[in-house]
Short mmCIF file of C-alpha atoms and ligand atoms in Angstrom, two decimals:
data_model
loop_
_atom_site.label_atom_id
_atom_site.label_comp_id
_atom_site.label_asym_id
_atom_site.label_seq_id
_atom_site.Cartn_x
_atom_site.Cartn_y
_atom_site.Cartn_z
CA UNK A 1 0.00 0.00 0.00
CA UNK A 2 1.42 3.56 -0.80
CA UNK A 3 1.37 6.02 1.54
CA UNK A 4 -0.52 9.10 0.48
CA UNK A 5 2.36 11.69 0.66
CA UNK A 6 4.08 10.80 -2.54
CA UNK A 7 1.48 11.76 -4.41
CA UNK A 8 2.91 15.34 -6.22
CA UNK A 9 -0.17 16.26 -8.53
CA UNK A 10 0.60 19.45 -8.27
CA UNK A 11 4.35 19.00 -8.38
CA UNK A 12 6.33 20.65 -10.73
CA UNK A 13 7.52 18.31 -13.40
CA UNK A 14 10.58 20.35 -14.49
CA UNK A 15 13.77 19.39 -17.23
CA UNK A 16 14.88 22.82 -18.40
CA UNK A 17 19.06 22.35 -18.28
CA UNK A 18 20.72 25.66 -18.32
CA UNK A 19 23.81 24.72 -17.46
CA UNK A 20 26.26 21.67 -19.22
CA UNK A 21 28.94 20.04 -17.38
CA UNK A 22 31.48 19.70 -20.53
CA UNK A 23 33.52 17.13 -18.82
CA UNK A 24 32.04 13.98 -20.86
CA UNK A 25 33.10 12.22 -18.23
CA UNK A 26 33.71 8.32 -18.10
CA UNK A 27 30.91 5.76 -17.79
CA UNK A 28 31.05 2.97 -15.72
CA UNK A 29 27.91 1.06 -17.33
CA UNK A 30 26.76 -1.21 -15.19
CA UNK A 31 24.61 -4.61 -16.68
CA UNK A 32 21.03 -4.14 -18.11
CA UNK A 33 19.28 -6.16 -15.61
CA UNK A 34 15.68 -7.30 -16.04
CA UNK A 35 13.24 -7.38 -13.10
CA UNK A 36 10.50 -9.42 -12.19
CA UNK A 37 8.02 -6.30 -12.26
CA UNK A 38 4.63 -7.63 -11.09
CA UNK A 39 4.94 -5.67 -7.83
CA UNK A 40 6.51 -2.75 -9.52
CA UNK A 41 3.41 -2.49 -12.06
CA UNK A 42 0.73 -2.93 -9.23
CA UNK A 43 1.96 -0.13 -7.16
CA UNK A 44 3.07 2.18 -10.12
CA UNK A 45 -1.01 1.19 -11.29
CA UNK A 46 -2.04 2.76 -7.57
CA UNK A 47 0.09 5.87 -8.23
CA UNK A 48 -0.32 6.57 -12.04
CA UNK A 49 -3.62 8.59 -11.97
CA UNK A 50 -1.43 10.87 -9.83
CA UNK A 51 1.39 10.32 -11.88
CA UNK A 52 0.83 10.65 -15.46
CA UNK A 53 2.96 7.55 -15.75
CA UNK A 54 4.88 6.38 -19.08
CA UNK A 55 2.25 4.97 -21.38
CA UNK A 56 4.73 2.98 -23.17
CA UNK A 57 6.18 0.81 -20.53
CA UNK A 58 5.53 -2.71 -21.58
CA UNK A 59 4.82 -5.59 -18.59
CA UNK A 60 7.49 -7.56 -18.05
CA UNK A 61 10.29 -5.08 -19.71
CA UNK A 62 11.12 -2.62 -17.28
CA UNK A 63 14.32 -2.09 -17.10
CA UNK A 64 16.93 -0.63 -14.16
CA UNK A 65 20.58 0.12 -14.62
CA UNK A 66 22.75 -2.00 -12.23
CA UNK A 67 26.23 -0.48 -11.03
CA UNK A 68 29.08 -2.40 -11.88
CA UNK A 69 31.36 -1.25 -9.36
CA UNK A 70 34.90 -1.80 -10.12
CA UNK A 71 34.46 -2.67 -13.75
CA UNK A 72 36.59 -1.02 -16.35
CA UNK A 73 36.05 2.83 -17.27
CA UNK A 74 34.94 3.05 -21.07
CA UNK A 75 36.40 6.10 -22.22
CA UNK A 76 35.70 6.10 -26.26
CA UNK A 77 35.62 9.34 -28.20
CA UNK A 78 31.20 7.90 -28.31
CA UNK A 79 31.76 7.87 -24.88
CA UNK A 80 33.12 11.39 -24.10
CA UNK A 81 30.95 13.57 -25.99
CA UNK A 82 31.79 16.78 -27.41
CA UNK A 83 30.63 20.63 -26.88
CA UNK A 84 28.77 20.95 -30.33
CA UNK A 85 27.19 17.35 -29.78
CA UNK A 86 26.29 18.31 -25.94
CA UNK A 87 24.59 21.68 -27.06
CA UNK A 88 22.50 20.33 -29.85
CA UNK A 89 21.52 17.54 -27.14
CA UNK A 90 20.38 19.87 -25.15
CA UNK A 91 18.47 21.62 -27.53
CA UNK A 92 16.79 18.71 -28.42
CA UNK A 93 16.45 17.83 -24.49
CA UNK A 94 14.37 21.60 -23.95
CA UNK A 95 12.77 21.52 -26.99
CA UNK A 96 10.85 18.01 -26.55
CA UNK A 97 10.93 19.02 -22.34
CA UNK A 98 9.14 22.17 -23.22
CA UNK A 99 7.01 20.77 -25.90
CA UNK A 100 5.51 18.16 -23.52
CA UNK A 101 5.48 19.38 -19.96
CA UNK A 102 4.47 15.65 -18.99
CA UNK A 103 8.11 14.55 -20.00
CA UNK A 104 8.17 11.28 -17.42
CA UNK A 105 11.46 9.90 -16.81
CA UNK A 106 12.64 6.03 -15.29
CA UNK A 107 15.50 4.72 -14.64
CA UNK A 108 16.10 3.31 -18.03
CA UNK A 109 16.06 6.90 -19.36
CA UNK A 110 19.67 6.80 -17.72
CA UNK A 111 22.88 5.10 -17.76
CA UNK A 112 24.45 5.01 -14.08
CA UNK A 113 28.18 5.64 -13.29
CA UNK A 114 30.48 6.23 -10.50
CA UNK A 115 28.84 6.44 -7.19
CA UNK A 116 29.66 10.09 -6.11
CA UNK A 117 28.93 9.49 -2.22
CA UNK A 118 26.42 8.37 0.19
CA UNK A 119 24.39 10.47 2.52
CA UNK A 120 22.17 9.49 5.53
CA UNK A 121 18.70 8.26 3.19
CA UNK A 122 20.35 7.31 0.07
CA UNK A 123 23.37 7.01 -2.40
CA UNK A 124 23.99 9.34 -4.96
CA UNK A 125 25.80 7.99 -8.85
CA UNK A 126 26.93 9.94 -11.75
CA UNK A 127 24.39 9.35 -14.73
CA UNK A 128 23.64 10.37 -18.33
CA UNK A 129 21.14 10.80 -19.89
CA UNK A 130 20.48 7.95 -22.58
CA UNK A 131 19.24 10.45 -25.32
CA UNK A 132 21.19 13.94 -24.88
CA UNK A 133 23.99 12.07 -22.66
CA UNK A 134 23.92 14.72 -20.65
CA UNK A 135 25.29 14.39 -17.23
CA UNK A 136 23.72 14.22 -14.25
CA UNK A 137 23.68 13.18 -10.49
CA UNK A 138 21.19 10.53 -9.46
CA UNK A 139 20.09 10.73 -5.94
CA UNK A 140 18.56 7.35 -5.16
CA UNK A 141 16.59 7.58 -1.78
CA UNK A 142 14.50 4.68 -0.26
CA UNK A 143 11.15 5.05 0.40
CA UNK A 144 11.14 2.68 3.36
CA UNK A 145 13.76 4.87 5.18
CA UNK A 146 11.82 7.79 4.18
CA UNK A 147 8.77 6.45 6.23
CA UNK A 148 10.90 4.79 8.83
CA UNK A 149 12.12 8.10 9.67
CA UNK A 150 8.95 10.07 9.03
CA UNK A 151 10.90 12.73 6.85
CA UNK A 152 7.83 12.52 4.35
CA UNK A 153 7.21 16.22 4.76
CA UNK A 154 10.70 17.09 5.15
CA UNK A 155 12.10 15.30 1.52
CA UNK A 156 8.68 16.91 -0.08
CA UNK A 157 8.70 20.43 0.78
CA UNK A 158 12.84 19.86 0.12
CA UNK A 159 12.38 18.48 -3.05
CA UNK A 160 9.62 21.39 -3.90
CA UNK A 161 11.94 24.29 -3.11
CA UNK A 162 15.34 23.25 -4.73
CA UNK A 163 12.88 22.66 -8.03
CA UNK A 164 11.63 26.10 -7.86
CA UNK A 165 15.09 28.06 -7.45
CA UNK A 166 17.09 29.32 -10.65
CA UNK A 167 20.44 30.98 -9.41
CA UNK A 168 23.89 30.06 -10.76
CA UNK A 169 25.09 29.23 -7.17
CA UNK A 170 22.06 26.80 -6.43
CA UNK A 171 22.33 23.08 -7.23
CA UNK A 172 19.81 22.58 -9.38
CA UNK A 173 17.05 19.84 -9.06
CA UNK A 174 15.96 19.09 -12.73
CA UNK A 175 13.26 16.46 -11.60
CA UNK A 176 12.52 13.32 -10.27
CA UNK A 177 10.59 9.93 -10.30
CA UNK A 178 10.09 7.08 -8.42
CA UNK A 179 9.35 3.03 -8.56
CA UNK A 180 7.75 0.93 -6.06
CA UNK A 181 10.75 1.44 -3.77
CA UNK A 182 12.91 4.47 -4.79
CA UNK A 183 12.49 8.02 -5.36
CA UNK A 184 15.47 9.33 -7.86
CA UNK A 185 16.03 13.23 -7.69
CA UNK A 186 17.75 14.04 -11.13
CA UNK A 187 20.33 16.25 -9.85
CA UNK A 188 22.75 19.19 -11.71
CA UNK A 189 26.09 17.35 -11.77
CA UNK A 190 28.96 19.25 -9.13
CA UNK A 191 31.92 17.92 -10.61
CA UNK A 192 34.29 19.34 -7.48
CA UNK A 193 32.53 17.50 -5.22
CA UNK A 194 32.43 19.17 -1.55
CA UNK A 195 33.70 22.31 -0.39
CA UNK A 196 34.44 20.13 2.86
CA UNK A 197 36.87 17.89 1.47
CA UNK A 198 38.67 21.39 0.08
CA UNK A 199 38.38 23.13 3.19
CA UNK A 200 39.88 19.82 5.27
CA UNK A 201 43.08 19.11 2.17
CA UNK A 202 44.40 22.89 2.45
CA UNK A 203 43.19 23.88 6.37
CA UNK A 204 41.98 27.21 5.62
CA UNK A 205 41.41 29.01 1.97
CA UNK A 206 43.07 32.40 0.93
CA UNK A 207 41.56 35.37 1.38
CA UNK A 208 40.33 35.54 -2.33
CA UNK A 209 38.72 31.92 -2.58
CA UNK A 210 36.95 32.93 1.06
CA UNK A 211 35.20 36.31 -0.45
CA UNK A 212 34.55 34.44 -3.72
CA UNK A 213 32.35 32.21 -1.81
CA UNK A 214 30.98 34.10 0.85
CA UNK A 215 29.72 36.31 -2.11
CA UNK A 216 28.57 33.54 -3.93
CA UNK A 217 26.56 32.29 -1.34
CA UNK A 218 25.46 35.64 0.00
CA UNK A 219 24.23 36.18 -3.90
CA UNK A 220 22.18 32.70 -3.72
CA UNK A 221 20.90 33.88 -0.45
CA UNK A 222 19.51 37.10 -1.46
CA UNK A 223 18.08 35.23 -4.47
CA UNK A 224 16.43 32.75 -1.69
CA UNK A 225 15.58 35.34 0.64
CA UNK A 226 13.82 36.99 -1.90
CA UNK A 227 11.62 34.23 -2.82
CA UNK A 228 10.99 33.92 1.07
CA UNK A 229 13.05 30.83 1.38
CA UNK A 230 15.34 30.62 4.22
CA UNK A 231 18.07 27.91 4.35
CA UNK A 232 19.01 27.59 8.07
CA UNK A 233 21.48 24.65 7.09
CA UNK A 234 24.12 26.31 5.29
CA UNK A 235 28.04 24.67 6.10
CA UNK A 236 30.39 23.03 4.21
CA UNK A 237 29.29 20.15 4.07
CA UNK A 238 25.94 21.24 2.29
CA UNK A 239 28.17 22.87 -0.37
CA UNK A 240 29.33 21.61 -3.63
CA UNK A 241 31.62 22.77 -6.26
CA UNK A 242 30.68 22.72 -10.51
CA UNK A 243 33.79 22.09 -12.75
CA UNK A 244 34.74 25.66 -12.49
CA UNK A 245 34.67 26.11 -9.23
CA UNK A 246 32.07 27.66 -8.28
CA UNK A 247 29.86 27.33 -5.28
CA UNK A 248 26.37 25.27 -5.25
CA UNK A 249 24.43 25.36 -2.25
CA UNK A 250 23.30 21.47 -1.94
CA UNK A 251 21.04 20.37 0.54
CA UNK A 252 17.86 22.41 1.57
CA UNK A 253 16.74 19.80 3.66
CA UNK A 254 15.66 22.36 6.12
CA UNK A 255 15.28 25.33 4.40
CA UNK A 256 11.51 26.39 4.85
CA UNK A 257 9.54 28.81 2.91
CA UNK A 258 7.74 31.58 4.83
CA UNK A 259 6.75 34.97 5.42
CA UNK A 260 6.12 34.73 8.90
CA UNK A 261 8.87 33.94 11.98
CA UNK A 262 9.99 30.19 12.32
CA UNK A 263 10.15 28.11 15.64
CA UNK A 264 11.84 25.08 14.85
CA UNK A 265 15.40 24.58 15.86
CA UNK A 266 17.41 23.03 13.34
CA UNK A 267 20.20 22.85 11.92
CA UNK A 268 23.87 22.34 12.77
CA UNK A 269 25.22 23.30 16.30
CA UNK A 270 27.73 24.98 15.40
CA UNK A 271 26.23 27.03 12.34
CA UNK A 272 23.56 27.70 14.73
CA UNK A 273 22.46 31.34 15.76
CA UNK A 274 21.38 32.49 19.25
CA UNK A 275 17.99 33.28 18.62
CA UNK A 276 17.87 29.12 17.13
CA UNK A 277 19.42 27.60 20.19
CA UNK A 278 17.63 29.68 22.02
CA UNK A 279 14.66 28.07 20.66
CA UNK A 280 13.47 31.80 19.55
CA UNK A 281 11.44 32.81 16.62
CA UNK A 282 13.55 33.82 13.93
CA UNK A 283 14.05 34.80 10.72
CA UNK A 284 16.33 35.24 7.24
CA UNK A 285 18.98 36.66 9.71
CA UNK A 286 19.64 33.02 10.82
CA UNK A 287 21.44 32.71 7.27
CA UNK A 288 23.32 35.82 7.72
CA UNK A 289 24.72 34.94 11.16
CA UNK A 290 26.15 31.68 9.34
CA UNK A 291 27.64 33.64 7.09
CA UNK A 292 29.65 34.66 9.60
CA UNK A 293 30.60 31.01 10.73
CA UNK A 294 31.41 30.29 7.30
CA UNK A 295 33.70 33.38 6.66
CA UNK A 296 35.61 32.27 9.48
CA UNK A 297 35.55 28.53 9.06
CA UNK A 298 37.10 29.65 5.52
CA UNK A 299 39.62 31.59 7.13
CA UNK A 300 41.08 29.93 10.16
CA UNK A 301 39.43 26.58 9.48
CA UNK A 302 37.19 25.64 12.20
CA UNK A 303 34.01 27.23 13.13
CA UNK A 304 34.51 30.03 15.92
CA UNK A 305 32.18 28.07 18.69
CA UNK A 306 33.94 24.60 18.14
CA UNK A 307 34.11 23.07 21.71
CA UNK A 308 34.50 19.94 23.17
CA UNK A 309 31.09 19.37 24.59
CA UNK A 310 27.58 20.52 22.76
CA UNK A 311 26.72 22.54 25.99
CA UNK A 312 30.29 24.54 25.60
CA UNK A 313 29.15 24.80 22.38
CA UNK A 314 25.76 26.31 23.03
CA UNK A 315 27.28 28.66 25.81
CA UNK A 316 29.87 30.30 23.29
CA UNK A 317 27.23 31.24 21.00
CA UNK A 318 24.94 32.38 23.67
CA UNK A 319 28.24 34.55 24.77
CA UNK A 320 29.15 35.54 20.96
CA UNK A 321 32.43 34.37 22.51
CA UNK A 322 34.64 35.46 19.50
CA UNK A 323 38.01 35.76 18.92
CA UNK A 324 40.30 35.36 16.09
CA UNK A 325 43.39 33.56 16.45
CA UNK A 326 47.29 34.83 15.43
CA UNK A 327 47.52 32.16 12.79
CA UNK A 328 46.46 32.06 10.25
CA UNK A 329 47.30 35.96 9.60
CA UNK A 330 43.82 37.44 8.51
CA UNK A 331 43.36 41.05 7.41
CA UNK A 332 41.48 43.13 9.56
CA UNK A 333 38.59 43.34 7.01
CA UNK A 334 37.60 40.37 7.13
CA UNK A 335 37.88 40.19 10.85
CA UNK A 336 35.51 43.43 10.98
CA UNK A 337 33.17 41.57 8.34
CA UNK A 338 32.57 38.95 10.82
CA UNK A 339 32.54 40.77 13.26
CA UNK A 340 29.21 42.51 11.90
CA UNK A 341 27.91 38.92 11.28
CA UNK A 342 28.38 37.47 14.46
CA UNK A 343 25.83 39.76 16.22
CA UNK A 344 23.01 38.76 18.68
CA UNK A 345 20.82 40.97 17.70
CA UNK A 346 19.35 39.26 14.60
CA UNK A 347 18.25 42.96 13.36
CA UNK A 348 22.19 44.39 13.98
CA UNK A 349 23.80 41.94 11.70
CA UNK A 350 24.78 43.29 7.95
CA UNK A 351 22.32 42.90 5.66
CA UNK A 352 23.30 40.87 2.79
CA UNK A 353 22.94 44.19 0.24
CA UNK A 354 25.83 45.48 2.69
CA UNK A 355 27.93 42.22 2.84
CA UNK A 356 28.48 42.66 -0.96
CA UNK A 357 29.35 45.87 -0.21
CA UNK A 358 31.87 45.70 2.41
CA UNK A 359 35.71 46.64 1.67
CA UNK A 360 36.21 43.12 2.12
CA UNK A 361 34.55 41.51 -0.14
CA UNK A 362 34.82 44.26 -2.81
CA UNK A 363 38.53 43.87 -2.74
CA UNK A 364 39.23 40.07 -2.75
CA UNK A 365 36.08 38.34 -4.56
CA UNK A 366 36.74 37.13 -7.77
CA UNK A 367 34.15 37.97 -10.03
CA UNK A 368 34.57 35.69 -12.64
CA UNK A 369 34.56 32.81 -10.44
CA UNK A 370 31.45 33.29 -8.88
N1 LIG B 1 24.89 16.78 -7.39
C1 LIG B 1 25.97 16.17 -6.94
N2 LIG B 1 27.11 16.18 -7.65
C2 LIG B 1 28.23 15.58 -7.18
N3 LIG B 1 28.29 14.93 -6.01
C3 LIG B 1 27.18 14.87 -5.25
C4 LIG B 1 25.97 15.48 -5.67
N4 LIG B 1 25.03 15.29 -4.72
C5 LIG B 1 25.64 14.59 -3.76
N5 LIG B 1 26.92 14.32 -4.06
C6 LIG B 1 27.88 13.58 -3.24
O1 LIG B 1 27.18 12.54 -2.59
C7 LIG B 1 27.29 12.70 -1.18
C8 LIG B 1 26.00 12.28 -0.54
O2 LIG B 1 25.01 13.22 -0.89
P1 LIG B 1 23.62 13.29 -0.13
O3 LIG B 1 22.93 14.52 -0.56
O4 LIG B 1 22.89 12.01 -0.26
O5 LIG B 1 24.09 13.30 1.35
P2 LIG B 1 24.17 14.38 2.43
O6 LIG B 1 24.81 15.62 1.88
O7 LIG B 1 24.77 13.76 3.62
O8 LIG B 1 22.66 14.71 2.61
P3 LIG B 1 21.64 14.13 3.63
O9 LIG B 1 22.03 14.79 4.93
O10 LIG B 1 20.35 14.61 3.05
O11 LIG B 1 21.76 12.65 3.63
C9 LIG B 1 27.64 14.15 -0.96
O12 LIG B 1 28.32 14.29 0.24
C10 LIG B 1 28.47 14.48 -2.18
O13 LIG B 1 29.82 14.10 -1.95
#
């Protein structure tokens, strides 16, 4: 029986790709593996009214793409396609997209790759897309941990929000689909993987990569502010980077979309501002304060609250207990950028008009790599 929350009627259906990864990377194409769909077809039957499902999927001939890990990389020139070849493709791909809105995808639409990491409901592979072989990330998420950990509402009003937001700094979510078991999120390919694993190989970033991205993101914020979306999750873990470079915010798993003053506390500790662990009502200035935490974490490395214990933790941001250590040696700009971040009074922190404004930022960021 399928629960009642997967049932997106009003969803948006949405393939419009703006942006190409030129890479062509490598395939690892897994075996074409037929499954006994019986099951598949009865529950896909319960959800099709609601669906629109593919009218041309034959009983007995679905198909899924199996992952052969560790089998040899196929790197032929068919395999690593071209610029010309990837624009006309995609073309074609937002031509037919926008010519029928009811564009359903299924797994045999793509061919699955590399798995590109796992995260705490699901796996995510490289894919391509059979037609336009244009590249994609495939988030694979199980429905059964889904409902096991009652994130129903959580995944859908995620899943809504990331399809609705256009900025160049936003991971884009092209669409999705689902079987009897999984729900795939076609995702905009971040070729640099996570700004994490950057920030952890070098300890700290210069003062130009750190104002590239805090502008970056404070751009994508605006963007998200404006459409009243608030993130409340931002950190580097939640942030990818494209083949250039540049910053994608990943994961709005708790972003919310409001007018009106939030409650829940959520979150990362240490990302968290005192009006959140406080429990507090708050606002977009939530994102700003992390802003902060983030310009610093970029800076020196570690988040300015770090502690030992969660309480210590809690205390320190209660306390705005800030300092800035000798080393690294960081220029008093950024220090005084901060510095107007990490304020407790949600309505004294710089707006993010004046963030792009700031001495700071104007001097170091790197236009052309936002
Ligand atoms: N679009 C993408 N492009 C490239 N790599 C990705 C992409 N999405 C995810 N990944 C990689 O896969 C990993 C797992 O992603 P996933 O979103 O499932 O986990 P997560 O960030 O821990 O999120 P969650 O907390 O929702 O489980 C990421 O840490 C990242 O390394």
């Amino acid at each position: 029986m399928e629960s009642e929350w997967f049932k997106p009627k009003h969803w948006l259906r949405c393939l419009d790709l703006e942006s190409l990864d030129l890479m062509g990377f490598p395939l690892v194409i897994g075996l074409r593996k037929s499954l006994e769909v019986s099951t598949l077809l009865t529950s896909l039957c319960s959800w099709k009214s609601e669906l629109d499902l593919n009218e041309g999927e034959e009983a007995g001939k679905i198909q899924r793409e199996t992952l052969a890990v560790g089998a040899p990389s196929i790197s032929s020139p068919e395999r690593r396609p071209i610029l010309s070849l990837l624009v006309a493709n995609q073309v074609k791909m937002i031509s037919q997209s926008e010519g029928n809105s009811k564009r359903k995808w299924s797994i045999q639409d793509f061919e699955i790759g590399k798995p590109l990491g796992k995260g705490k409901f699901g796996r995510v592979y490289l894919a391509r897309e059979v037609k336009s072989k244009y590249m994609v990330a495939l988030k694979i998420i199980f429905k059964e941990q889904v409902e096991k950990y009652r994130i129903q509402h959580q995944l859908r009003r995620e899943m809504e929000i990331q399809a609705s937001l256009r900025h160049p700094n936003i991971l884009r979510l092209h669409g999705w689909f689902h079987d009897s078991q999984r729900i795939f999120l076609i995702l905009e390919y971040a070729n640099g993987g996570e700004l994490y694993n950057q920030l952890r190989k070098h300890g700290h970033f210069t003062e130009e990569q750190a104002a590239t991205y805090i502008a970056s993101l404070t751009t994508a914020l605006a963007y998200c502010h404006q459409k009243h979306v608030i993130h409340r999750d931002i950190k580097p873990e939640n942030l990818l980077l494209d083949h250039e470079g540049r910053l994608k915010i990943a994961d709005f798993g708790w972003s919310v979309q409001s007018r009106s003053k939030r409650h829940t506390m959520c979150g990362t500790l240490d990302y968290l501002a005192p009006e959140m662990v406080e429990n507090k009502a708050h606002d977009y200035a939530v994102d700003n304060w992390t802003l902060g935490i983030l310009c610093y974490e970029f800076l020196y490395g570690a988040p300015p609250f770090e502690s030992e214990s969660q309480s210590d933790t809690f205390k320190r941001i209660m306390k705005v207990d800030l300092s800035f250590p000798s080393t690294p040696n960081v220029s008093t700009d950024a220090k005084n950028l901060i510095s107007r971040l990490l304020v407790k009074d949600s309505s004294k922190r710089l707006s993010l008009e004046k963030i792009m404004e700031h001495p700071w930022i104007v001097k170091n960021a790197n236009p052309s790599k936002k």
